[in-house]
Short mmCIF file of C-alpha atoms in Angstrom, two decimals:
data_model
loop_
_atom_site.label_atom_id
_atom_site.label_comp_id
_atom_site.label_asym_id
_atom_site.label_seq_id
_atom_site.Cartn_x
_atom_site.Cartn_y
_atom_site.Cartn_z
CA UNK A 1229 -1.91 -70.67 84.22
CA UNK A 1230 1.54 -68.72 83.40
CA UNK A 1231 2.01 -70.80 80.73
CA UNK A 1232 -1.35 -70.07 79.37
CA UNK A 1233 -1.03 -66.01 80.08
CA UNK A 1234 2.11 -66.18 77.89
CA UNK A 1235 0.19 -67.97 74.70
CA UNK A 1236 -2.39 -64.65 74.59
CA UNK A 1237 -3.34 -63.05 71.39
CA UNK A 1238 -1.11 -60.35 71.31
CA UNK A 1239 0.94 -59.18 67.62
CA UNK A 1240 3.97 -60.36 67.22
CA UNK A 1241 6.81 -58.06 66.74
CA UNK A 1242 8.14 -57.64 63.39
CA UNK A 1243 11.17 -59.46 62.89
CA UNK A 1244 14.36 -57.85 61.87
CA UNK A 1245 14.31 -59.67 58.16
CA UNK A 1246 10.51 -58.71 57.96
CA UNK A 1247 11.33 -54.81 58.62
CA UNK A 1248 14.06 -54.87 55.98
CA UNK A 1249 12.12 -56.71 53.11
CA UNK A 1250 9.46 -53.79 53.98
CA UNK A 1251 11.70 -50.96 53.51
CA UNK A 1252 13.30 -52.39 50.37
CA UNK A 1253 9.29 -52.51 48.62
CA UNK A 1254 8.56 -48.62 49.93
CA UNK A 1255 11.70 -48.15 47.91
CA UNK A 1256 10.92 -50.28 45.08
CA UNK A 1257 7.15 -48.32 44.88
CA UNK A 1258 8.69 -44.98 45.31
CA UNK A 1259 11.49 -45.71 41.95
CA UNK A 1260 8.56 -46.87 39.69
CA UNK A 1261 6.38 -44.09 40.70
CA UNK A 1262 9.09 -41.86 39.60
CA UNK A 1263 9.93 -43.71 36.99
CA UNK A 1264 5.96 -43.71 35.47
CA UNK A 1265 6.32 -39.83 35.89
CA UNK A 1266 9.26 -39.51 33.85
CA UNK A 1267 7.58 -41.54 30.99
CA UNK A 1268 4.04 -41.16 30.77
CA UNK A 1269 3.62 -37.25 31.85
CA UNK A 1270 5.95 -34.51 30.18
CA UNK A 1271 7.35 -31.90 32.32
CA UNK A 1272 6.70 -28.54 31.37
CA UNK A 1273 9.12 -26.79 29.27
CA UNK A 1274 11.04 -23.36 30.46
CA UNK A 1275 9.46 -20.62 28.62
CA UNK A 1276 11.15 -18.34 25.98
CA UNK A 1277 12.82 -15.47 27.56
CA UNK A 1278 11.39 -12.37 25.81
CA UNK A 1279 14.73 -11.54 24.03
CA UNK A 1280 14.72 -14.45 22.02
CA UNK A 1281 10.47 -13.60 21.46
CA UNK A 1282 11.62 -10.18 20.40
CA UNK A 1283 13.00 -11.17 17.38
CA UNK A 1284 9.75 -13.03 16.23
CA UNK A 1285 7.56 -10.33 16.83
CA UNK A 1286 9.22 -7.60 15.11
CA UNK A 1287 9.31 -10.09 12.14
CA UNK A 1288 5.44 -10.49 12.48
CA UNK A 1289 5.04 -6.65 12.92
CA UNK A 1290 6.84 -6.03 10.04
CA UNK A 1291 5.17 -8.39 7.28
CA UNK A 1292 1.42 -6.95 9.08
CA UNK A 1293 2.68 -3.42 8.27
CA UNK A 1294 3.65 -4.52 4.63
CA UNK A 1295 0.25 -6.38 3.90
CA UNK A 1296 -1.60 -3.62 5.09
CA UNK A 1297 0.07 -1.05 3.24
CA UNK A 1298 -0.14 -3.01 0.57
CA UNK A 1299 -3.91 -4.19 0.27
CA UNK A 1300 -5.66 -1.75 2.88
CA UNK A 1301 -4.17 1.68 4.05
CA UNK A 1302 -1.66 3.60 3.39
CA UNK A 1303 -0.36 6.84 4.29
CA UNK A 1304 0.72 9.76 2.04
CA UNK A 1305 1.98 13.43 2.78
CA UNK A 1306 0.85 16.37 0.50
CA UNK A 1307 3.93 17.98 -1.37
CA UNK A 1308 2.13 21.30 -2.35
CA UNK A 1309 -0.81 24.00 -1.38
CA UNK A 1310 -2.74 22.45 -4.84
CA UNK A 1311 -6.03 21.21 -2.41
CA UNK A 1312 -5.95 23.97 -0.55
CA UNK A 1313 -8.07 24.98 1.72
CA UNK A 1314 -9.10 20.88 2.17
CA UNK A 1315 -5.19 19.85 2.12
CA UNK A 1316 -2.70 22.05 3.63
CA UNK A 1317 0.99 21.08 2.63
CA UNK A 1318 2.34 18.43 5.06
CA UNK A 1319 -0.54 16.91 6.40
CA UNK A 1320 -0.56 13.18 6.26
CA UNK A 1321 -3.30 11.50 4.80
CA UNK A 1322 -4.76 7.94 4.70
CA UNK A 1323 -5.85 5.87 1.26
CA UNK A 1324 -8.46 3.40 0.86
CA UNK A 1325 -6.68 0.73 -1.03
CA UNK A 1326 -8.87 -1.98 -0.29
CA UNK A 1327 -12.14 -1.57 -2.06
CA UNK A 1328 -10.12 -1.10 -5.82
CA UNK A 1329 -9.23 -4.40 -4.94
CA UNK A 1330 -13.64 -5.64 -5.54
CA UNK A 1331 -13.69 -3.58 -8.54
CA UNK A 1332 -14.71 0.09 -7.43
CA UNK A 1333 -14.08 3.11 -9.32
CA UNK A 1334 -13.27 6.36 -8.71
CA UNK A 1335 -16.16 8.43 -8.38
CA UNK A 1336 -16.93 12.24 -9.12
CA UNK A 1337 -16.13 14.33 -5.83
CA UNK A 1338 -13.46 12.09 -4.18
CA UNK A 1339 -10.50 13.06 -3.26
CA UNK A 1340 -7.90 10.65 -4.65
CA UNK A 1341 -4.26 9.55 -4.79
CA UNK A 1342 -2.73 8.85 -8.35
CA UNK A 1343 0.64 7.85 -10.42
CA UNK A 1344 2.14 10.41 -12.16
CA UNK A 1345 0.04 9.94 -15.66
CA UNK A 1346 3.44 10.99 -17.15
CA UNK A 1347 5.07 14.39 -17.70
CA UNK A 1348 2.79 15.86 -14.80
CA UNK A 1349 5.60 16.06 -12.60
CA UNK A 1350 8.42 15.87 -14.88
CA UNK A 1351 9.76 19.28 -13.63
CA UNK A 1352 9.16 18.20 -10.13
CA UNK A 1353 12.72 17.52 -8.17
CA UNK A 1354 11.73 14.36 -5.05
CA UNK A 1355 14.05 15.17 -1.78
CA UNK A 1356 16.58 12.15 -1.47
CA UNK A 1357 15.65 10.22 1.58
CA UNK A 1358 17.89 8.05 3.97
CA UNK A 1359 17.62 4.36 4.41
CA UNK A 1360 15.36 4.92 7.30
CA UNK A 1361 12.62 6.67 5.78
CA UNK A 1362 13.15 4.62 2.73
CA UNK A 1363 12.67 1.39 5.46
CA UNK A 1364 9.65 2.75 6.86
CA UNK A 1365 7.94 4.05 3.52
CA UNK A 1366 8.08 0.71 2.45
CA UNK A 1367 6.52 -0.94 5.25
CA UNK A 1368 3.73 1.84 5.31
CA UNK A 1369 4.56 3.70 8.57
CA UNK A 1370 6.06 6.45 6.77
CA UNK A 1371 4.70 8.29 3.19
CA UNK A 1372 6.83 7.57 0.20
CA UNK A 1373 9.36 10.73 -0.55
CA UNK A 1374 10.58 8.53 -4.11
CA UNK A 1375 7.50 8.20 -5.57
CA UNK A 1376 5.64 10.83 -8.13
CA UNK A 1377 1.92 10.70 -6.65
CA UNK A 1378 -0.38 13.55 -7.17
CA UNK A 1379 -3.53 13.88 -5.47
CA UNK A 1380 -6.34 15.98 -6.97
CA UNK A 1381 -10.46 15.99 -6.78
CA UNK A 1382 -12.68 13.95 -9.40
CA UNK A 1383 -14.76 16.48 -11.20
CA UNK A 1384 -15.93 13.97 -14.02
CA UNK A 1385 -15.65 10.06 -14.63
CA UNK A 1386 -15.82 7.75 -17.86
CA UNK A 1387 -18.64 8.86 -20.20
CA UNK A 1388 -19.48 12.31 -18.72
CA UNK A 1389 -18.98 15.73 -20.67
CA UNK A 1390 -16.85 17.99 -18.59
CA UNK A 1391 -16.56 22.07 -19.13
CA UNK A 1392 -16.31 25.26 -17.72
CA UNK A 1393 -15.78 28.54 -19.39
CA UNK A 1394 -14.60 32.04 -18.45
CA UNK A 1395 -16.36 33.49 -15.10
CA UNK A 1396 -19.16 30.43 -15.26
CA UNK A 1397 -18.81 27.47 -13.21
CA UNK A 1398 -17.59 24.04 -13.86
CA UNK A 1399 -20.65 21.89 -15.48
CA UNK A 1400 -20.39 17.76 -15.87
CA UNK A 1401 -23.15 16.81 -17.81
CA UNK A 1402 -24.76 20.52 -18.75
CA UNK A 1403 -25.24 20.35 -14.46
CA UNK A 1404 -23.27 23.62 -12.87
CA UNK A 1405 -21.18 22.47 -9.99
CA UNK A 1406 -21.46 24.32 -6.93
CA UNK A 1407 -18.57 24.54 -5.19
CA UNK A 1408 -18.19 26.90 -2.40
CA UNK A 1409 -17.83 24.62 0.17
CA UNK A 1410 -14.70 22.83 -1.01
CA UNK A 1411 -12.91 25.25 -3.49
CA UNK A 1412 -10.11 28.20 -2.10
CA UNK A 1413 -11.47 30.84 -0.55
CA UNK A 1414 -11.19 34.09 -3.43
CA UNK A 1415 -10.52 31.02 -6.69
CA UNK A 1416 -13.06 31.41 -9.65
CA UNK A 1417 -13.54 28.00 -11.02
CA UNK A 1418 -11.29 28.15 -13.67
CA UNK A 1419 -10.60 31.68 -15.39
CA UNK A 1420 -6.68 30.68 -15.16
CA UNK A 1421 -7.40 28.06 -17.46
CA UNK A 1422 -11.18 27.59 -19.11
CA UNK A 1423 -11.78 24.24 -20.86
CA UNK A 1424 -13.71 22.04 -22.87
CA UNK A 1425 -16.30 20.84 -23.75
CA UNK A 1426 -14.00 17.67 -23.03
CA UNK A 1427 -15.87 14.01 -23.39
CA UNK A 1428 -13.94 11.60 -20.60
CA UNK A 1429 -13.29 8.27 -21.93
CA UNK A 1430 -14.36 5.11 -20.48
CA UNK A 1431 -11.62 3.87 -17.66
CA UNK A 1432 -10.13 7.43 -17.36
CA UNK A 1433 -10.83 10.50 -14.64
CA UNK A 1434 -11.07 14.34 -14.74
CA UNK A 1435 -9.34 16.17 -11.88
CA UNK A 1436 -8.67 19.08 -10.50
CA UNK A 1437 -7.06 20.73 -7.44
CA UNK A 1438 -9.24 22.63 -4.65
CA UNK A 1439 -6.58 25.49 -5.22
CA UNK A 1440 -7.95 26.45 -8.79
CA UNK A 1441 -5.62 29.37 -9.34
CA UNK A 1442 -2.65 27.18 -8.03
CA UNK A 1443 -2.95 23.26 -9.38
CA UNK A 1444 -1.70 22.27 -12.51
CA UNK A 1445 -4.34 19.47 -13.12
CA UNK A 1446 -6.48 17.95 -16.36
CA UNK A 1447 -6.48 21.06 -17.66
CA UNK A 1448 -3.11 21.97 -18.05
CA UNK A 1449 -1.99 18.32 -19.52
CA UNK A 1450 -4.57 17.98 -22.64
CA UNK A 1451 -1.80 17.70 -24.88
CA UNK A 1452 -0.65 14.80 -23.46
CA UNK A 1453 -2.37 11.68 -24.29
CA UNK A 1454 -4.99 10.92 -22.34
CA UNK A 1455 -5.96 15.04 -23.39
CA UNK A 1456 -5.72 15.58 -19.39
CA UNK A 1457 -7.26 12.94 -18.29
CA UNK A 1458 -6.04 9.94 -15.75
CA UNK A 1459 -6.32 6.44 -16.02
CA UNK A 1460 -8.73 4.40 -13.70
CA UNK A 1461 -5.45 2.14 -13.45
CA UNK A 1462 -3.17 4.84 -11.93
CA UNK A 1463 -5.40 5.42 -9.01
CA UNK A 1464 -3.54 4.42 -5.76
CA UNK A 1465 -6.71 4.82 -3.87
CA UNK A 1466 -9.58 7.48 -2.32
CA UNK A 1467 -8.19 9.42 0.61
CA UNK A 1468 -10.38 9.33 3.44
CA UNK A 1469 -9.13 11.00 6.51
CA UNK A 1470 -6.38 13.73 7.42
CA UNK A 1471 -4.81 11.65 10.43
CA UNK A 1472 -1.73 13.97 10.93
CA UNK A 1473 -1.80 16.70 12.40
CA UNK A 1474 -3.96 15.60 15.33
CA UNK A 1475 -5.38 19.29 15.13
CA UNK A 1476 -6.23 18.66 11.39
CA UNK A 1477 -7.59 15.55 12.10
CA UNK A 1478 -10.83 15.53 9.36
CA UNK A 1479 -12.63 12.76 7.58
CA UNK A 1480 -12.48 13.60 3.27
CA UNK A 1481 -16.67 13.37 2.53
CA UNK A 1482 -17.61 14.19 -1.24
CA UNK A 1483 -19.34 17.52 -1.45
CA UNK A 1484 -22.75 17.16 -1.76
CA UNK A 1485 -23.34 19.09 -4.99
CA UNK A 1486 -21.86 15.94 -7.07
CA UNK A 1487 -25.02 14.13 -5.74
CA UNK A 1488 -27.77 16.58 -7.12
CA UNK A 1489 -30.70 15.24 -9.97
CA UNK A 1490 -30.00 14.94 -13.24
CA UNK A 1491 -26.10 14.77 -12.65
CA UNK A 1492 -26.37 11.29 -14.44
CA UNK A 1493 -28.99 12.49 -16.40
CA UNK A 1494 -27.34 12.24 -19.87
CA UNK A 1495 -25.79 9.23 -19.22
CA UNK A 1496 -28.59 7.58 -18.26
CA UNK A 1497 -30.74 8.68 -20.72
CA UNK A 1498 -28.43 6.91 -23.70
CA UNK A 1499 -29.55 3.42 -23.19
CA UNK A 1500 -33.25 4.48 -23.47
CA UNK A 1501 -32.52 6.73 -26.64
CA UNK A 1502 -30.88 3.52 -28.34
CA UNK A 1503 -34.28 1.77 -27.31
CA UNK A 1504 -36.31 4.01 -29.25
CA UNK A 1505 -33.97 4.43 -31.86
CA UNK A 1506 -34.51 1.09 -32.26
CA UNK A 1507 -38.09 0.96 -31.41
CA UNK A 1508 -39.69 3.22 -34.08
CA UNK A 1509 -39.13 1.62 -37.32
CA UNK A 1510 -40.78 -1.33 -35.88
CA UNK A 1511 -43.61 0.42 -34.64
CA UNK A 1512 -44.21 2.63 -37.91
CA UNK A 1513 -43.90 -0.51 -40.09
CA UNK A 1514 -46.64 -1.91 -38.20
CA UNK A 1515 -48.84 1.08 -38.96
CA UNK A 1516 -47.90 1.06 -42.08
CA UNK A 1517 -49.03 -3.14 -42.42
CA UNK A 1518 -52.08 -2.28 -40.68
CA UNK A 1519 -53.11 0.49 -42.80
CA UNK A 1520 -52.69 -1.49 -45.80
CA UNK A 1521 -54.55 -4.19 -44.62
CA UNK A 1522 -57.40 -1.80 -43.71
CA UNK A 1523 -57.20 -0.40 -47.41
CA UNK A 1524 -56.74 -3.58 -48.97
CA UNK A 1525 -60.74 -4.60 -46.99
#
């Protein structure tokens, strides 16, 4: 009976060689799962401290800026009192450079920014800037002080017949302007100067400055070629908002009296004229056939 109570079914005990063998496979499972970490699944690089970032993102800043001024917007500052009462000198303005870009034209009543034609500004002495404001003209956060730009109103575009004579008002296409709501307060419309008639070539602009009695615009370059008028080519762009001063802050809308009837009237009225031109000595040699016809019966 002791003998049998000793052969019972209880586990053995593990036996010194066993427990070591054991320990050396926990090992042996712990190194290759390290090991498979190391190879199949990268560890997570240390970010970029934001110095070395900085660097990058001024660079990207800077070429945005430059493409932008470039092909959208870009900012100019007015050098005189010649738009007056719409411009006052020293506000900053923004120009639509994109839609020149799909082919559009000045039209009559915007305000615009163009190249110096040449000999408009001959006279005209530029301030010197530093290398800053030279740096940030050229990006487009800053106007250009170098460059000769004059902006000025479109009175009259390719094809129209400009004029305006003592005391009477300025007429594009035999339509008077009216233009109260944009010209300086006290101006006539151009007694300093009375012009025309004056026929505007295809591709070129009429201006002229808000300030009548103070802008030396088309009319005072006609003996230059181009008789006082710009090129479509020089246009920088249309200037669409005053955005500095915040008090000034104003949107640059073309006055409604360039959108009355008729305004296109003689324009449009030269491709039908060429139609009947060329319509009528069809039509009276028919009559003519047909009334031989009817004698000859």
């Amino acid at each position: 009976m002791a003998v049998g109570a000793r052969s019972g079914h209880d586990e053995p005990e593990d036996r010194p060689e066993h427990a070591e063998s054991s320990g050396e496979a926990a090992a042996g499972r712990a190194e290759g799962d390290a090991g498979s970490a190391g190879s199949g699944g990268r560890t997570p690089k240390k970010p970029r401290s934001f110095w070395k970032e900085l660097p990058l993102l001024i660079g990207i800043a800077l070429v945005l800026a430059l493409l932008i001024k470039t092909f959208l917007v870009q900012a100019f500052s007015i050098p005189s009192d010649s738009m007056q009462d719409t411009l006052q000198r020293g506000d900053r303005v923004l120009v639509d450079k994109l839609t020149p870009w799909f082919g559009s034209e000045p039209e009559r009543g915007e305000v615009v920014v163009f190249h110096d034609p040449g000999g408009w500004l001959e006279d005209t002495v530029t301030p010197e800037p530093n290398a800053v404001q030279k740096f940030l003209s050229f990006i487009g956060l800053m106007p250009s002080a170098e460059e000769k730009d004059l902006i000025k109103r479109v009175i009259a575009v390719g094809g129209d017949t400009v004029e305006c004579k003592k005391n009477g008002p300025v007429t594009v296409n035999g339509k008077a302007l009216d233009e109260k709501s944009f010209i300086f307060p006290g101006n006539t419309a151009c007694n300093d100067e009375p012009f025309g008639p004056i026929h505007v070539p295809e591709g070129r602009i009429w201006v002229m400055g808000d300030h009548r009695q103070n802008s030396l615009d088309s009319r005072y370059h006609q003996e230059l070629p181009g008789q006082g008028t710009v090129s479509t080519d020089e246009v920088v762009g249309r200037a669409v908002v005053v955005a500095w001063p915040i008090n000034r802050w104003a949107t640059l809308p073309v006055p409604n009296t360039f959108d009355q009837p008729g305004l296109n009237a003689a324009v449009a009225m030269a491709p039908g004229a060429l139609g009947v031109a060329g319509a009528l000595p069809l039509v009276l040699w028919r009559r003519k056939r047909l009334t031989s016809a009817r004698t000859a019966g």
